[in-house]
Short mmCIF file of C-alpha atoms and ligand atoms in Angstrom, two decimals:
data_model
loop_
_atom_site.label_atom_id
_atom_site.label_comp_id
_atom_site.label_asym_id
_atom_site.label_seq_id
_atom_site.Cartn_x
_atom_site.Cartn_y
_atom_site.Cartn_z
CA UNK A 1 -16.79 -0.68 15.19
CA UNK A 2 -19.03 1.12 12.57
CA UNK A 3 -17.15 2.92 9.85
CA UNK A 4 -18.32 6.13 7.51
CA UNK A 5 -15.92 6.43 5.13
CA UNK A 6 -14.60 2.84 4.32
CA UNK A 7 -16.31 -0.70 4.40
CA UNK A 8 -14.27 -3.67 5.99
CA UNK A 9 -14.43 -7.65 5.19
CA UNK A 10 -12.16 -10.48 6.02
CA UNK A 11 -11.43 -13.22 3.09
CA UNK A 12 -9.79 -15.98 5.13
CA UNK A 13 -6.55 -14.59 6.58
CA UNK A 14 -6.56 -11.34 4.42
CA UNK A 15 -8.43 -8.02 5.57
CA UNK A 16 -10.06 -6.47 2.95
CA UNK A 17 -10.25 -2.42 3.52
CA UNK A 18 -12.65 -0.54 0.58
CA UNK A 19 -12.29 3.24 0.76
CA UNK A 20 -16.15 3.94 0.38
CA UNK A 21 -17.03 8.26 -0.25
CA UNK A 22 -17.79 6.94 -3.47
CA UNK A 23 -19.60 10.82 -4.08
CA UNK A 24 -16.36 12.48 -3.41
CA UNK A 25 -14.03 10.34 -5.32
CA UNK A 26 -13.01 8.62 -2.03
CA UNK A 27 -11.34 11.62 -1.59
CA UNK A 28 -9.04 11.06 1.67
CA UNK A 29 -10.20 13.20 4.40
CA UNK A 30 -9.20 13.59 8.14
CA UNK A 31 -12.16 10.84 8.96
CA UNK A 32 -11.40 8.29 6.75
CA UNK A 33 -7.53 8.15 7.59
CA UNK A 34 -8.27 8.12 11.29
CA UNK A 35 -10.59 4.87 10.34
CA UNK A 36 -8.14 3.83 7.94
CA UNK A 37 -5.27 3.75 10.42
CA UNK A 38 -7.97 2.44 13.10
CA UNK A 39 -8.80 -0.87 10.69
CA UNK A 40 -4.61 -1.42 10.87
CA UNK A 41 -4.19 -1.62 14.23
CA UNK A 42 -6.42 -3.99 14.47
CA UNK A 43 -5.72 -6.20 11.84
CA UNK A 44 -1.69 -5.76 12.80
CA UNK A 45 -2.83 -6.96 16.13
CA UNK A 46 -4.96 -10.03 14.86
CA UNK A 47 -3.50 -13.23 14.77
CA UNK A 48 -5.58 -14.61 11.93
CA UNK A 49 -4.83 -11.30 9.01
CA UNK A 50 -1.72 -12.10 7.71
CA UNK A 51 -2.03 -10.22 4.71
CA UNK A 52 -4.24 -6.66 3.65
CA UNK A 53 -5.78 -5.81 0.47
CA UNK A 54 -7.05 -1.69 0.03
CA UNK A 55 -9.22 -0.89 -2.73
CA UNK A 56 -11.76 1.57 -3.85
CA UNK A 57 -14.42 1.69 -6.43
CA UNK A 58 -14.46 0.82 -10.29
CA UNK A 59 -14.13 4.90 -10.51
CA UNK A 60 -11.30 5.40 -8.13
CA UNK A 61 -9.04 4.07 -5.51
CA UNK A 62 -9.23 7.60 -4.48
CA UNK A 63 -8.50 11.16 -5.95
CA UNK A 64 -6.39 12.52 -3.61
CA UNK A 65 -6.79 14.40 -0.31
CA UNK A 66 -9.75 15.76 0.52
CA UNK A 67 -9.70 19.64 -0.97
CA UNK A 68 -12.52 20.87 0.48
CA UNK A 69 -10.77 20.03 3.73
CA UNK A 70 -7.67 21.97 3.11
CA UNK A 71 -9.31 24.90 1.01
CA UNK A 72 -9.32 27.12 4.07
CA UNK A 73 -6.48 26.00 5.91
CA UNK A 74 -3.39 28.80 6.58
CA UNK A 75 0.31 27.33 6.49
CA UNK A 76 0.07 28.10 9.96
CA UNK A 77 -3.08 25.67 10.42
CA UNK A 78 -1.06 22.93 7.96
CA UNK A 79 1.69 23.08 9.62
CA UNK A 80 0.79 23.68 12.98
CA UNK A 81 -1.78 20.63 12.57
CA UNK A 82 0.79 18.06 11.04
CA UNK A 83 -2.20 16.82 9.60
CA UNK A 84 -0.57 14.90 6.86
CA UNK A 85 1.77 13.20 9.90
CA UNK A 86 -0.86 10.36 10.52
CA UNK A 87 -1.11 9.45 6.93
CA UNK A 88 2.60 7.58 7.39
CA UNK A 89 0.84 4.74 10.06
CA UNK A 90 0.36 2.31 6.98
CA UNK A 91 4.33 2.77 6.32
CA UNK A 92 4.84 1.19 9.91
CA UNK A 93 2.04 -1.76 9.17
CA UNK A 94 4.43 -5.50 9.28
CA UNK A 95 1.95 -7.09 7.16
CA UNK A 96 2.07 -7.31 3.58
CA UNK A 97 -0.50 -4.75 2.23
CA UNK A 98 -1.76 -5.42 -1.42
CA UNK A 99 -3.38 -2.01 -3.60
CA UNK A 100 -6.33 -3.09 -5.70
CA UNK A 101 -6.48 0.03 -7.74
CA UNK A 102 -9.13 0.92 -10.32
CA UNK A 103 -9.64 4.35 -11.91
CA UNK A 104 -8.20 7.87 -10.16
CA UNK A 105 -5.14 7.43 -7.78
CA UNK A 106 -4.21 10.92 -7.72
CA UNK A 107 -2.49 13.07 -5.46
CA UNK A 108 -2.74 11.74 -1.72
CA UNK A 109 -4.73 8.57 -3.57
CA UNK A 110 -1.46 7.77 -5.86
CA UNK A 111 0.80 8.74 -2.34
CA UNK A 112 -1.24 5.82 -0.78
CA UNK A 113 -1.09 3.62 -3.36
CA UNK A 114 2.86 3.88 -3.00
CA UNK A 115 2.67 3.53 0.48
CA UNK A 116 1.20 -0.08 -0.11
CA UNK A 117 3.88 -3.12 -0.89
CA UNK A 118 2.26 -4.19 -3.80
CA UNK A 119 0.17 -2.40 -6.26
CA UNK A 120 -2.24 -4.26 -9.03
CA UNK A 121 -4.23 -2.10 -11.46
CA UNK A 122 -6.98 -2.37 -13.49
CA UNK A 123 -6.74 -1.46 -17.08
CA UNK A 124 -8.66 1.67 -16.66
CA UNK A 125 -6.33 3.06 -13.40
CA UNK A 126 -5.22 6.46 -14.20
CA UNK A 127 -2.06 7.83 -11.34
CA UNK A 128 -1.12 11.25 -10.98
CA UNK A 129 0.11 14.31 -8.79
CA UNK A 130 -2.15 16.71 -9.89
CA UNK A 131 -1.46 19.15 -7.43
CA UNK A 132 1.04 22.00 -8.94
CA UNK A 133 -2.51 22.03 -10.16
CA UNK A 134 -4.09 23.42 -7.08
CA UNK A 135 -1.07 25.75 -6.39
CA UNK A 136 0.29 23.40 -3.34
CA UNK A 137 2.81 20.12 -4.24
CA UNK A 138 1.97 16.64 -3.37
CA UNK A 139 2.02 16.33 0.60
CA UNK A 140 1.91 12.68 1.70
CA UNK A 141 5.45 11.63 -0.06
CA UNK A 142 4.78 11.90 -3.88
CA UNK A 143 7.62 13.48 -4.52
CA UNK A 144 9.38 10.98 -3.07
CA UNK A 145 8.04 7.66 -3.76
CA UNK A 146 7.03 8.37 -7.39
CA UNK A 147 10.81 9.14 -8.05
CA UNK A 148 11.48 6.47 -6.57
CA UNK A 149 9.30 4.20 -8.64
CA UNK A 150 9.48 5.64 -11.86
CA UNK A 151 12.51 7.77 -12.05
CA UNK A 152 13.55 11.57 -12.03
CA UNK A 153 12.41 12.01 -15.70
CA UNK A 154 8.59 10.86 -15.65
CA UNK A 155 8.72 11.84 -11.93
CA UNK A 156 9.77 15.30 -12.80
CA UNK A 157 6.86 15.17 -15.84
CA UNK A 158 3.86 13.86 -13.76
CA UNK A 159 4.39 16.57 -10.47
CA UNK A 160 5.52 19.63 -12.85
CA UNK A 161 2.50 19.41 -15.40
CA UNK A 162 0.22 17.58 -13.36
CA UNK A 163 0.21 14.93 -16.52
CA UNK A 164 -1.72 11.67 -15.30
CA UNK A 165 -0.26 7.92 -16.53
CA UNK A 166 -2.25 5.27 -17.61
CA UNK A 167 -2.04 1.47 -16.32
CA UNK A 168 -0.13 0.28 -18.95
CA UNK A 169 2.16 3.26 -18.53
CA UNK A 170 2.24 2.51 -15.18
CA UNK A 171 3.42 -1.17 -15.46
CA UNK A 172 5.72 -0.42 -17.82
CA UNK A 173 7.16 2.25 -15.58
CA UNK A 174 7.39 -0.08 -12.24
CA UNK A 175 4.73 1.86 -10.46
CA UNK A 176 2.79 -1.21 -10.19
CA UNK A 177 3.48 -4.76 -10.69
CA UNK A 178 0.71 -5.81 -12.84
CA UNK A 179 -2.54 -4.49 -15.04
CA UNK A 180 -5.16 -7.23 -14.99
CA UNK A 181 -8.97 -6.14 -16.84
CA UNK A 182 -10.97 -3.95 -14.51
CA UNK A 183 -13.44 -6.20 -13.12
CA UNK A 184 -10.61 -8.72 -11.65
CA UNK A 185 -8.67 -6.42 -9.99
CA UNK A 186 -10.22 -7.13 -6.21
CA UNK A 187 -9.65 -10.60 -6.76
CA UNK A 188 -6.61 -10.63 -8.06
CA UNK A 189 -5.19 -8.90 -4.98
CA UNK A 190 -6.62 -10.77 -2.76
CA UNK A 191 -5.89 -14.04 -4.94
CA UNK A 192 -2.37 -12.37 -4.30
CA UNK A 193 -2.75 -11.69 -0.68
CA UNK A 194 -4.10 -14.73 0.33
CA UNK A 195 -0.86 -16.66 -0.88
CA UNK A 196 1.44 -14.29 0.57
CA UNK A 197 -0.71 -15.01 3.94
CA UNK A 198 -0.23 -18.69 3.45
CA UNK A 199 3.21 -18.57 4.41
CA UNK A 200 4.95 -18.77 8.11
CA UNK A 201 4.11 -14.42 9.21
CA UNK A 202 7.02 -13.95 11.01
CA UNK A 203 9.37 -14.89 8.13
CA UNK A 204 6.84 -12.57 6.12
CA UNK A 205 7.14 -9.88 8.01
CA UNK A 206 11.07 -9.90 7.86
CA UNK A 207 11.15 -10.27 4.04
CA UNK A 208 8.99 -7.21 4.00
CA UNK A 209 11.52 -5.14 6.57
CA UNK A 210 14.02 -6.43 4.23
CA UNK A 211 12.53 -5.07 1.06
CA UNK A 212 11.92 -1.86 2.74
CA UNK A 213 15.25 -1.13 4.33
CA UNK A 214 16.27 -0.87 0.20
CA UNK A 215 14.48 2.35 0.44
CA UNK A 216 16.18 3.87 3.22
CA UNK A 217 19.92 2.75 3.21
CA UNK A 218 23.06 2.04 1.20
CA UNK A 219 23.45 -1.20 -0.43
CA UNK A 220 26.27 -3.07 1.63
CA UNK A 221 24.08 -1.87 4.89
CA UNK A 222 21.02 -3.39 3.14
CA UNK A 223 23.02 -6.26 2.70
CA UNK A 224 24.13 -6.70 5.77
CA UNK A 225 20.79 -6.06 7.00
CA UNK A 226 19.22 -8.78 4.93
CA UNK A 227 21.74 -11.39 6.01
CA UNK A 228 21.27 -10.87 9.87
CA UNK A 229 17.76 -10.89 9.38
CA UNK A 230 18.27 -14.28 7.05
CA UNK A 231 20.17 -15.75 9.88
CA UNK A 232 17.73 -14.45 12.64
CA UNK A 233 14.53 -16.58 10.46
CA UNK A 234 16.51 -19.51 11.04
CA UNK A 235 15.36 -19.54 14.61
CA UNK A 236 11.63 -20.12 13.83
CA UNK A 237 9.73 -23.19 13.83
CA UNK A 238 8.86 -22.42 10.46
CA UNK A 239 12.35 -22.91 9.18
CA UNK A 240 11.92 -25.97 10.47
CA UNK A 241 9.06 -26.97 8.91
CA UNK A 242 9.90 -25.72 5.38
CA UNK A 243 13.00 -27.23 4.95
CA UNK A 244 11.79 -30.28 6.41
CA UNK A 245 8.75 -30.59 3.70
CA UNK A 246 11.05 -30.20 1.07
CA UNK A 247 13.85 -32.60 1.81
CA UNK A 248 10.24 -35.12 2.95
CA UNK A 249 8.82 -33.59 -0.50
CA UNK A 250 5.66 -32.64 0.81
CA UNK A 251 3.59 -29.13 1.47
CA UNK A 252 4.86 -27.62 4.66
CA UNK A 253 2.48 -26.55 7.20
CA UNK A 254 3.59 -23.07 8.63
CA UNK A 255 2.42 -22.39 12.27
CA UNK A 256 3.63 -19.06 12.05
CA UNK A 257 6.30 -19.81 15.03
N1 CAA B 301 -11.26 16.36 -2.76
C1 CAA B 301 -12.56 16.64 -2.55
N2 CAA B 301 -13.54 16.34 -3.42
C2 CAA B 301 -13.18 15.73 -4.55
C3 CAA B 301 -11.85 15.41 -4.85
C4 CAA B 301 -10.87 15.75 -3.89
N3 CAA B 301 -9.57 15.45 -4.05
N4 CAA B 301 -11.81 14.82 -6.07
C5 CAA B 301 -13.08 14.75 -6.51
N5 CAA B 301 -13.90 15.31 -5.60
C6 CAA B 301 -15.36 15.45 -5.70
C7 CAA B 301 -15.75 16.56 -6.65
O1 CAA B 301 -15.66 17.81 -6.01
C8 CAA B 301 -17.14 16.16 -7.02
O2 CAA B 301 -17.99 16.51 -5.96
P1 CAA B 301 -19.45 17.16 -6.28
O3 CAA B 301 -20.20 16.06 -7.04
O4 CAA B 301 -20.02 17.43 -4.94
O5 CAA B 301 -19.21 18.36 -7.12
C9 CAA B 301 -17.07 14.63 -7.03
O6 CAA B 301 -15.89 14.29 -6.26
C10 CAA B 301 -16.89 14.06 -8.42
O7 CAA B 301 -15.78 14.71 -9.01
P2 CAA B 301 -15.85 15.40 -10.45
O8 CAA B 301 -17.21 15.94 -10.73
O9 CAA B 301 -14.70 16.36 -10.54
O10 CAA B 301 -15.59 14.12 -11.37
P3 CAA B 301 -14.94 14.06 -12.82
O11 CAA B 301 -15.14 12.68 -13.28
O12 CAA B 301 -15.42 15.19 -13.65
O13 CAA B 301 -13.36 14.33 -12.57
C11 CAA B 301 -11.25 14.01 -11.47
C12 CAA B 301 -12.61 13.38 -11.90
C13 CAA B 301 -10.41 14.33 -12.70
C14 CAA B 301 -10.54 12.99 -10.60
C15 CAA B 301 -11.52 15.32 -10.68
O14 CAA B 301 -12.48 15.05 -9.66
C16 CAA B 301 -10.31 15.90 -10.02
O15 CAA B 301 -9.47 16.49 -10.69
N6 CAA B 301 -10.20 15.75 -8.66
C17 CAA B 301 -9.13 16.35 -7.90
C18 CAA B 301 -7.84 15.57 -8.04
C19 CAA B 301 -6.74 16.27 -7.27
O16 CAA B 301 -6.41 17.42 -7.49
N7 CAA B 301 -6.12 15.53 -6.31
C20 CAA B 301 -5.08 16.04 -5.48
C21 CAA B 301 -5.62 16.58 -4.18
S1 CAA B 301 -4.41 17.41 -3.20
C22 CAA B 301 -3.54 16.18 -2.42
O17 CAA B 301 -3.80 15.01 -2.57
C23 CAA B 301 -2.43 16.65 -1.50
C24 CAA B 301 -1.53 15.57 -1.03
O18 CAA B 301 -0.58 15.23 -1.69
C25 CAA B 301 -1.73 14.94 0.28
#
């Protein structure tokens, strides 16, 4: 399938999606979402992706939603349209999916990058909810996940003045787990990616649930959670296998059964 507003590649087991409107900021518009959410079917279907890295350009991973869309849309045409509803497919992906982000995340661009499981910047990455700016409040679960990440405080800071934080700001602050130079940043995700795809999927895909259900429940359910699901990964092959290759002291070979 051709795409207009993104580029795709495959690097071994990892699918590599690159938001490309490189003129508008890869500012996220109705288009590129619908391709966006098009690429993870796909790749959630595929056999051989067991991990995704999403980037953008040296400029920006993308500066939010696209404005020029919503400039003359009524609440009546928002709300009636949902339109923001499809952006949550990526929150229902299995696989692992790695943010390679470089310059402007702001707004819906930031809201994506949180909707990723792991987020790598490059020094020059600047995050924000910019849009108290615009008159309208961050749509796609800013205020949300960037409490969530950072705390009410900066939280409060960033969506009330619109204030943008830098990488190292951003580290500091847990929005993102690391801040490698500029010109690595691809590579480092994928360098990332590529070892989470290494191991057996299945038991991947249940650490992730795992992780996730923090965000959505009290602790002694998330514990109880985690420990049927811990249980439930001893039925796989791969169990099998890694255990084995330790006790043997060798490198197990996951067949992701
Ligand atoms: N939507 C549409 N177009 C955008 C855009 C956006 N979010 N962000 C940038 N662009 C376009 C600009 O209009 C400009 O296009 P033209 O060349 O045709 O004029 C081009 O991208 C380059 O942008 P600038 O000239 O503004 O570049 P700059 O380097 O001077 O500034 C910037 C960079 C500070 C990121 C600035 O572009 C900016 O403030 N962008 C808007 C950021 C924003 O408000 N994002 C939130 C959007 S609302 C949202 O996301 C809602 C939600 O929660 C879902």
């Amino acid at each position: 399938m051709a795409y207009e507003n993104i580029t795709v590649d495959r690097r071994g087991r990892v699918g590599l999606i690159t938001l490309n409107r490189p003129k508008a900021l890869n500012a996220l518009n109705g288009a590129l979402i619908d391709e966006l959410n098009a690429v993870l079917d796909s790749f959630e279907a595929d056999e051989e992706i067991g991990a995704v890295v999403i980037t953008g350009n040296e400029k920006a991973f993308a500066a939010g939603a696209d404005i020029t869309e919503m400039r003359s849309m009524s609440f009546v045409d928002a709300h009636g349209s949902d339109f923001i509803a499809k952006w949550n497919r990526i929150t229902a992906f299995r696989k692992p999916v790695v943010a390679a982000i470089a310059g402007y995340a702001l707004g819906g661009g930031c809201e994506l990058a949180m909707m990723c499981d792991i987020a790598i910047a490059g020094d020059n990455a600047k995050f924000g909810q910019p849009e108290i700016k615009l008159g309208v409040i961050p749509g796609a679960g800013g205020t949300q996940r960037l409490t969530r990440a950072v705390g009410k405080s900066k939280a409060m800071e960033m969506i009330l003045t619109g204030r943008m934080m830098n990488a190292e700001e951003a580290e500091r602050s847990g929005l993102v787990s690391r801040v490698v130079p500029v010109a690595d940043v691809v590579d480092e995700a994928i360098t990332v990616a590529e070892r989470i795809a290494h191991f057996s999927a299945p038991t991947v895909a249940l650490a992730k649930a795992s992780v996730n259900r923090a965000f959505e429940t009290t602790l002694a359910e998330g514990v109880l959670y985690e420990r049927a699901v811990f249980y439930a990964s001893f039925a796989t092959e791969d169990k099998r296998e890694g255990m084995d290759a330790f006790i043997e002291k060798r490198e197990p070979a996951f067949t992701n059964r």
